[in-house]
């Protein structure tokens, strides 16, 4: 572990760096403070090793001392690199339970019970009806309105909605014509997904036969990689295209045409996250080593939109999370480092 910011171009009072023994990709920030240390936030970090044997480390961050604490008993082996990690959302009260639930995707959707000094496998969920093997999962999202629901996206063109309390599939939809790369909940029964077929589609579990295409890539079959739904203003979502420096902002009331395109990155964008406390702010990060925070204007000017602020990392940024529990902090992952940025 290392709190030095020598790899960063930021002032030390604006960032704090944790160095992992492995390359870091998946990353999750807990939605509530630790039960024993009320101001500490748990952070889960998934390794990215091109092999079966990978790991997840859970550390804690103290915003008062600006320090990280490692917890060797909260590290565990994970089959293949996790494509996403997420703590159970909206666990507001630290006293409501002595443990946290952490979900991971990869070969299966897995749930882990994170206690104060140990971690236990909770369940392994396989969405294949015909085989003990599951098509690899690209991503998932945990429904923050109805936390018993998790939706997963897969390379087999499907999205699967799980009831994690019962451990059963609620529904499985053929969502796209090609691999589904990301999924995001809007409401309790409404989710959206993006795919290698270049479309953003919205689904309503009350009408499973139909979906609404709200955006398609300008170049045919140009894959869309990530999707972020604005939880403060559900009219808006953001997506990114493969090998593109643009962040596309969509208004679901006016399908097909973006309301804004953020084009100040100098290389491919890899990750996007809306501010948890504001409907107008979004952060993006990419291969240009930059994390940019944007404020969306009511009307975009003729020369495009400039970022509100800019942070530089030591190398290409692969992952980004904006802390809902501590909205003053944004987490980015690059190389074997996780860096917290003070907004």
Tab-separated table of C-alpha atoms in Angstrom:
chain	number	residue	atom	x	y	z
A	1	UNK	CA	0.000	0.000	0.000
A	2	UNK	CA	1.186	3.462	-0.809
A	3	UNK	CA	-0.347	6.884	-0.304
A	4	UNK	CA	2.149	8.692	-2.495
A	5	UNK	CA	0.812	10.607	-5.479
A	6	UNK	CA	4.058	10.603	-7.430
A	7	UNK	CA	2.295	8.858	-10.323
A	8	UNK	CA	-0.225	11.660	-10.557
A	9	UNK	CA	-0.127	15.228	-11.739
A	10	UNK	CA	-2.501	16.252	-8.970
A	11	UNK	CA	-1.672	18.129	-5.811
A	12	UNK	CA	-1.496	15.737	-2.868
A	13	UNK	CA	-4.412	17.425	-1.077
A	14	UNK	CA	-6.643	16.634	-4.059
A	15	UNK	CA	-5.906	12.926	-4.399
A	16	UNK	CA	-4.853	9.837	-2.533
A	17	UNK	CA	-3.477	6.704	-4.151
A	18	UNK	CA	-3.666	3.040	-3.235
A	19	UNK	CA	-1.235	0.678	-4.924
A	20	UNK	CA	-2.445	-2.876	-5.522
A	21	UNK	CA	-0.196	-5.907	-6.077
A	22	UNK	CA	-2.148	-6.600	-9.322
A	23	UNK	CA	-3.581	-4.578	-12.204
A	24	UNK	CA	-6.973	-3.200	-11.141
A	25	UNK	CA	-10.129	-3.135	-13.261
A	26	UNK	CA	-13.409	-3.738	-11.411
A	27	UNK	CA	-14.075	-1.392	-8.517
A	28	UNK	CA	-16.956	-0.746	-6.115
A	29	UNK	CA	-17.625	1.773	-3.353
A	30	UNK	CA	-19.946	0.831	-0.489
A	31	UNK	CA	-23.224	2.722	-0.204
A	32	UNK	CA	-22.982	3.079	3.577
A	33	UNK	CA	-20.156	3.509	6.085
A	34	UNK	CA	-18.589	0.543	7.819
A	35	UNK	CA	-20.514	-0.555	10.902
A	36	UNK	CA	-17.549	-0.398	13.248
A	37	UNK	CA	-15.958	2.738	11.778
A	38	UNK	CA	-18.797	5.049	10.906
A	39	UNK	CA	-16.788	7.406	8.715
A	40	UNK	CA	-14.908	4.681	6.812
A	41	UNK	CA	-16.000	3.604	3.349
A	42	UNK	CA	-15.338	0.136	1.995
A	43	UNK	CA	-13.807	-0.163	-1.464
A	44	UNK	CA	-13.661	-3.448	-3.384
A	45	UNK	CA	-10.946	-3.837	-6.030
A	46	UNK	CA	-10.888	-6.641	-8.586
A	47	UNK	CA	-7.665	-7.812	-10.219
A	48	UNK	CA	-7.241	-8.024	-13.978
A	49	UNK	CA	-5.022	-11.032	-14.678
A	50	UNK	CA	-5.567	-12.934	-17.928
A	51	UNK	CA	-5.884	-16.223	-16.124
A	52	UNK	CA	-8.405	-18.192	-14.068
A	53	UNK	CA	-6.891	-17.168	-10.742
A	54	UNK	CA	-7.879	-13.623	-9.816
A	55	UNK	CA	-8.726	-11.894	-6.556
A	56	UNK	CA	-10.840	-9.204	-4.926
A	57	UNK	CA	-9.415	-7.049	-2.142
A	58	UNK	CA	-11.602	-4.982	0.163
A	59	UNK	CA	-9.947	-1.957	1.730
A	60	UNK	CA	-11.377	0.957	3.694
A	61	UNK	CA	-10.907	4.693	3.270
A	62	UNK	CA	-10.938	7.229	6.094
A	63	UNK	CA	-11.762	10.694	4.680
A	64	UNK	CA	-10.608	12.417	7.866
A	65	UNK	CA	-7.060	11.048	7.908
A	66	UNK	CA	-6.979	10.582	4.085
A	67	UNK	CA	-5.658	7.076	4.537
A	68	UNK	CA	-6.445	3.547	3.385
A	69	UNK	CA	-6.569	0.491	5.587
A	70	UNK	CA	-6.063	-3.005	4.229
A	71	UNK	CA	-8.012	-5.991	5.548
A	72	UNK	CA	-6.235	-9.260	4.664
A	73	UNK	CA	-9.179	-11.319	5.951
A	74	UNK	CA	-11.442	-9.524	3.464
A	75	UNK	CA	-9.487	-10.605	0.377
A	76	UNK	CA	-10.749	-13.575	-1.590
A	77	UNK	CA	-10.007	-15.543	-4.742
A	78	UNK	CA	-12.213	-14.900	-7.773
A	79	UNK	CA	-12.482	-17.079	-10.887
A	80	UNK	CA	-11.387	-14.957	-13.873
A	81	UNK	CA	-11.207	-11.147	-13.642
A	82	UNK	CA	-14.500	-9.749	-12.350
A	83	UNK	CA	-16.101	-7.624	-15.073
A	84	UNK	CA	-17.944	-5.588	-12.439
A	85	UNK	CA	-18.218	-5.295	-8.668
A	86	UNK	CA	-21.037	-3.603	-6.767
A	87	UNK	CA	-22.071	-3.302	-3.139
A	88	UNK	CA	-25.765	-3.560	-2.307
A	89	UNK	CA	-27.194	-0.060	-2.914
A	90	UNK	CA	-29.072	2.125	-0.467
A	91	UNK	CA	-27.942	0.466	2.731
A	92	UNK	CA	-28.221	3.840	4.444
A	93	UNK	CA	-27.941	2.805	8.071
A	94	UNK	CA	-24.699	1.161	9.146
A	95	UNK	CA	-26.477	-0.379	12.131
A	96	UNK	CA	-29.152	-2.099	10.037
A	97	UNK	CA	-26.923	-5.090	9.426
A	98	UNK	CA	-23.553	-6.323	10.556
A	99	UNK	CA	-22.644	-7.325	6.999
A	100	UNK	CA	-22.613	-5.991	3.447
A	101	UNK	CA	-23.542	-7.838	0.276
A	102	UNK	CA	-21.100	-7.569	-2.628
A	103	UNK	CA	-21.927	-8.790	-6.127
A	104	UNK	CA	-19.456	-9.742	-8.863
A	105	UNK	CA	-19.836	-10.792	-12.489
A	106	UNK	CA	-17.610	-12.920	-14.675
A	107	UNK	CA	-18.360	-16.539	-15.410
A	108	UNK	CA	-21.445	-16.283	-13.169
A	109	UNK	CA	-23.208	-13.704	-11.029
A	110	UNK	CA	-21.846	-14.236	-7.538
A	111	UNK	CA	-22.918	-12.737	-4.215
A	112	UNK	CA	-20.566	-12.437	-1.256
A	113	UNK	CA	-21.364	-11.606	2.353
A	114	UNK	CA	-18.807	-9.125	3.676
A	115	UNK	CA	-18.605	-9.209	7.473
A	116	UNK	CA	-16.347	-7.182	9.721
A	117	UNK	CA	-13.461	-9.646	9.600
A	118	UNK	CA	-14.452	-12.322	7.104
A	119	UNK	CA	-16.113	-12.834	3.757
A	120	UNK	CA	-18.323	-15.769	2.787
A	121	UNK	CA	-19.753	-16.875	-0.571
A	122	UNK	CA	-23.490	-16.148	-0.442
A	123	UNK	CA	-24.734	-17.536	-3.764
A	124	UNK	CA	-23.676	-18.413	-7.312
A	125	UNK	CA	-26.349	-17.681	-9.918
A	126	UNK	CA	-26.268	-19.381	-13.323
A	127	UNK	CA	-28.629	-18.005	-15.973
A	128	UNK	CA	-28.291	-20.954	-18.366
A	129	UNK	CA	-31.400	-23.116	-18.507
A	130	UNK	CA	-29.707	-25.916	-20.446
A	131	UNK	CA	-26.192	-26.201	-19.045
A	132	UNK	CA	-24.171	-25.929	-15.884
A	133	UNK	CA	-22.071	-23.398	-17.781
A	134	UNK	CA	-23.072	-19.787	-18.273
A	135	UNK	CA	-22.151	-17.455	-21.148
A	136	UNK	CA	-19.710	-14.851	-19.788
A	137	UNK	CA	-21.338	-11.858	-18.143
A	138	UNK	CA	-20.130	-8.459	-19.338
A	139	UNK	CA	-21.793	-6.388	-16.610
A	140	UNK	CA	-24.729	-6.086	-14.210
A	141	UNK	CA	-26.660	-3.477	-12.267
A	142	UNK	CA	-28.271	-3.695	-8.846
A	143	UNK	CA	-31.742	-2.156	-8.667
A	144	UNK	CA	-31.584	0.606	-6.053
A	145	UNK	CA	-35.406	0.956	-5.913
A	146	UNK	CA	-36.006	-2.779	-5.492
A	147	UNK	CA	-32.718	-4.218	-4.147
A	148	UNK	CA	-33.807	-7.839	-4.499
A	149	UNK	CA	-33.373	-7.410	-8.276
A	150	UNK	CA	-30.100	-7.607	-10.178
A	151	UNK	CA	-29.970	-7.430	-13.969
A	152	UNK	CA	-27.051	-8.997	-15.859
A	153	UNK	CA	-25.856	-8.555	-19.458
A	154	UNK	CA	-24.139	-11.297	-21.432
A	155	UNK	CA	-22.279	-11.995	-24.643
A	156	UNK	CA	-25.106	-14.402	-25.590
A	157	UNK	CA	-27.338	-11.345	-26.466
A	158	UNK	CA	-29.492	-11.738	-23.348
A	159	UNK	CA	-30.264	-9.729	-20.246
A	160	UNK	CA	-31.301	-11.730	-17.192
A	161	UNK	CA	-33.248	-10.303	-14.250
A	162	UNK	CA	-32.597	-12.154	-10.991
A	163	UNK	CA	-34.565	-12.262	-7.766
A	164	UNK	CA	-31.542	-12.653	-5.512
A	165	UNK	CA	-33.607	-13.301	-2.378
A	166	UNK	CA	-35.145	-16.407	-3.934
A	167	UNK	CA	-32.090	-17.176	-6.100
A	168	UNK	CA	-34.251	-17.550	-9.215
A	169	UNK	CA	-34.471	-15.960	-12.652
A	170	UNK	CA	-37.384	-13.525	-12.771
A	171	UNK	CA	-37.096	-13.118	-16.531
A	172	UNK	CA	-34.590	-13.537	-19.345
A	173	UNK	CA	-34.837	-11.467	-22.520
A	174	UNK	CA	-33.070	-11.625	-25.850
A	175	UNK	CA	-32.185	-7.963	-25.649
A	176	UNK	CA	-30.067	-7.316	-28.748
A	177	UNK	CA	-28.816	-8.782	-32.006
A	178	UNK	CA	-25.259	-9.058	-30.719
A	179	UNK	CA	-23.363	-9.157	-27.409
A	180	UNK	CA	-24.823	-6.997	-24.631
A	181	UNK	CA	-22.062	-4.968	-22.989
A	182	UNK	CA	-23.821	-3.059	-20.221
A	183	UNK	CA	-27.124	-2.708	-18.376
A	184	UNK	CA	-28.551	0.030	-16.141
A	185	UNK	CA	-31.740	0.300	-14.090
A	186	UNK	CA	-33.900	3.409	-14.270
A	187	UNK	CA	-36.909	2.448	-12.165
A	188	UNK	CA	-38.017	-0.647	-10.254
A	189	UNK	CA	-39.185	-2.386	-13.461
A	190	UNK	CA	-37.412	-0.413	-16.192
A	191	UNK	CA	-33.875	-1.016	-17.429
A	192	UNK	CA	-31.760	-0.159	-20.453
A	193	UNK	CA	-28.895	-1.902	-22.208
A	194	UNK	CA	-26.195	-1.267	-24.819
A	195	UNK	CA	-24.703	-3.708	-27.266
A	196	UNK	CA	-22.236	-4.533	-30.003
A	197	UNK	CA	-25.174	-3.955	-32.355
A	198	UNK	CA	-24.785	-0.220	-31.659
A	199	UNK	CA	-28.155	0.415	-29.996
A	200	UNK	CA	-29.454	1.663	-26.641
A	201	UNK	CA	-32.706	-0.097	-25.782
A	202	UNK	CA	-35.142	0.439	-22.907
A	203	UNK	CA	-37.170	-2.474	-21.495
A	204	UNK	CA	-40.160	-2.493	-19.169
A	205	UNK	CA	-40.743	-5.727	-17.243
A	206	UNK	CA	-44.506	-5.071	-17.451
A	207	UNK	CA	-44.305	-5.401	-21.268
A	208	UNK	CA	-41.563	-7.889	-22.034
A	209	UNK	CA	-42.459	-8.316	-25.709
A	210	UNK	CA	-41.391	-4.809	-26.657
A	211	UNK	CA	-38.381	-2.555	-26.263
A	212	UNK	CA	-37.732	1.042	-27.266
A	213	UNK	CA	-34.599	1.919	-29.233
A	214	UNK	CA	-33.581	5.401	-28.137
A	215	UNK	CA	-30.217	5.653	-29.887
A	216	UNK	CA	-28.197	3.920	-32.586
A	217	UNK	CA	-24.530	4.415	-33.410
A	218	UNK	CA	-23.976	6.768	-36.347
A	219	UNK	CA	-21.712	4.149	-37.932
A	220	UNK	CA	-23.576	0.868	-38.471
A	221	UNK	CA	-22.677	-1.793	-35.932
A	222	UNK	CA	-20.284	0.467	-34.039
A	223	UNK	CA	-20.472	-1.090	-30.541
A	224	UNK	CA	-21.696	0.828	-27.515
A	225	UNK	CA	-19.672	-0.197	-24.474
A	226	UNK	CA	-21.076	1.513	-21.375
A	227	UNK	CA	-24.359	2.960	-20.193
A	228	UNK	CA	-25.045	5.256	-17.239
A	229	UNK	CA	-28.559	6.337	-16.245
A	230	UNK	CA	-28.838	9.638	-14.386
A	231	UNK	CA	-30.438	8.691	-11.051
A	232	UNK	CA	-31.097	12.344	-10.192
A	233	UNK	CA	-32.902	12.995	-13.471
A	234	UNK	CA	-34.134	9.836	-15.183
A	235	UNK	CA	-34.743	11.667	-18.452
A	236	UNK	CA	-31.011	11.516	-19.153
A	237	UNK	CA	-28.532	8.733	-19.794
A	238	UNK	CA	-25.013	8.596	-21.192
A	239	UNK	CA	-23.227	6.077	-23.372
A	240	UNK	CA	-19.811	5.644	-24.983
A	241	UNK	CA	-18.802	4.103	-28.302
A	242	UNK	CA	-15.917	1.723	-28.878
A	243	UNK	CA	-12.678	3.526	-29.820
A	244	UNK	CA	-14.340	6.937	-29.561
A	245	UNK	CA	-13.404	10.085	-27.654
A	246	UNK	CA	-17.078	11.075	-27.293
A	247	UNK	CA	-19.533	10.810	-24.427
A	248	UNK	CA	-23.061	10.765	-25.872
A	249	UNK	CA	-25.785	12.315	-23.687
A	250	UNK	CA	-29.322	11.110	-24.431
A	251	UNK	CA	-32.756	12.419	-23.446
A	252	UNK	CA	-35.235	9.538	-23.488
A	253	UNK	CA	-38.017	11.964	-24.426
A	254	UNK	CA	-36.332	12.702	-27.772
A	255	UNK	CA	-34.947	9.400	-29.086
A	256	UNK	CA	-32.317	9.004	-31.822
A	257	UNK	CA	-30.702	12.456	-31.493
A	258	UNK	CA	-28.220	13.099	-28.657
A	259	UNK	CA	-28.860	16.241	-26.631
A	260	UNK	CA	-25.106	16.691	-26.221
A	261	UNK	CA	-21.819	15.103	-27.243
A	262	UNK	CA	-18.825	15.676	-24.962
A	263	UNK	CA	-15.741	15.624	-27.180
A	264	UNK	CA	-12.790	16.991	-25.207
A	265	UNK	CA	-11.036	13.668	-24.539
A	266	UNK	CA	-7.995	13.110	-26.753
A	267	UNK	CA	-8.341	9.320	-26.854
A	268	UNK	CA	-10.962	6.627	-26.265
A	269	UNK	CA	-13.339	7.059	-23.337
A	270	UNK	CA	-13.513	3.980	-21.085
A	271	UNK	CA	-15.829	4.910	-18.209
A	272	UNK	CA	-18.623	7.313	-17.264
A	273	UNK	CA	-20.427	8.106	-14.001
A	274	UNK	CA	-23.156	10.610	-13.178
A	275	UNK	CA	-22.831	12.635	-9.993
A	276	UNK	CA	-24.884	10.956	-7.250
A	277	UNK	CA	-26.083	14.282	-5.842
A	278	UNK	CA	-26.599	16.395	-8.983
A	279	UNK	CA	-28.577	15.900	-12.166
A	280	UNK	CA	-26.292	18.138	-14.232
A	281	UNK	CA	-22.813	16.705	-13.599
A	282	UNK	CA	-21.054	13.708	-15.115
A	283	UNK	CA	-17.486	12.408	-15.024
A	284	UNK	CA	-15.697	10.591	-17.847
A	285	UNK	CA	-12.268	8.948	-18.045
A	286	UNK	CA	-10.211	7.395	-20.780
A	287	UNK	CA	-7.023	6.379	-22.538
A	288	UNK	CA	-5.763	9.986	-22.564
A	289	UNK	CA	-5.125	9.549	-18.792
A	290	UNK	CA	-7.724	12.262	-18.100
A	291	UNK	CA	-10.747	12.257	-15.821
A	292	UNK	CA	-13.031	15.128	-16.839
A	293	UNK	CA	-15.978	16.511	-14.869
A	294	UNK	CA	-18.671	18.160	-16.956
A	295	UNK	CA	-21.612	20.397	-16.133
A	296	UNK	CA	-24.327	20.014	-18.733
A	297	UNK	CA	-25.727	23.388	-19.809
A	298	UNK	CA	-29.414	23.912	-20.443
A	299	UNK	CA	-28.534	24.601	-24.064
A	300	UNK	CA	-25.245	23.562	-25.653
A	301	UNK	CA	-23.354	26.328	-27.444
A	302	UNK	CA	-22.129	26.123	-31.059
A	303	UNK	CA	-18.567	25.262	-30.027
A	304	UNK	CA	-19.462	22.321	-27.842
A	305	UNK	CA	-19.068	21.887	-24.095
A	306	UNK	CA	-15.836	22.294	-22.155
A	307	UNK	CA	-15.196	20.298	-18.978
A	308	UNK	CA	-15.633	21.971	-15.625
A	309	UNK	CA	-12.461	20.393	-14.234
A	310	UNK	CA	-9.735	17.989	-15.266
A	311	UNK	CA	-7.565	15.451	-13.454
A	312	UNK	CA	-4.520	13.655	-14.836
A	313	UNK	CA	-3.537	10.103	-13.882
A	314	UNK	CA	-0.300	8.223	-14.435
A	315	UNK	CA	-1.621	6.099	-17.315
A	316	UNK	CA	-4.803	5.121	-19.159
A	317	UNK	CA	-7.839	5.176	-16.855
A	318	UNK	CA	-9.882	1.989	-17.120
A	319	UNK	CA	-12.515	2.470	-14.448
A	320	UNK	CA	-14.397	5.223	-12.660
A	321	UNK	CA	-16.869	5.358	-9.756
A	322	UNK	CA	-18.456	8.403	-8.106
A	323	UNK	CA	-19.065	7.764	-4.405
A	324	UNK	CA	-22.738	7.981	-3.422
A	325	UNK	CA	-21.876	7.778	0.285
A	326	UNK	CA	-19.204	10.486	0.012
A	327	UNK	CA	-20.024	12.546	-3.119
A	328	UNK	CA	-16.898	14.692	-2.690
A	329	UNK	CA	-14.778	11.757	-3.881
A	330	UNK	CA	-14.396	10.094	-7.278
A	331	UNK	CA	-12.449	6.839	-7.622
A	332	UNK	CA	-10.436	6.012	-10.747
A	333	UNK	CA	-8.411	2.902	-11.585
A	334	UNK	CA	-5.323	2.846	-13.798
A	335	UNK	CA	-2.572	0.246	-14.040
A	336	UNK	CA	-2.242	-1.278	-10.541
A	337	UNK	CA	-3.480	1.860	-8.791
A	338	UNK	CA	-6.762	3.116	-7.428
A	339	UNK	CA	-6.876	6.840	-6.874
A	340	UNK	CA	-9.479	8.872	-5.001
A	341	UNK	CA	-9.948	12.398	-6.344
A	342	UNK	CA	-11.413	15.203	-4.218
A	343	UNK	CA	-14.059	16.960	-6.273
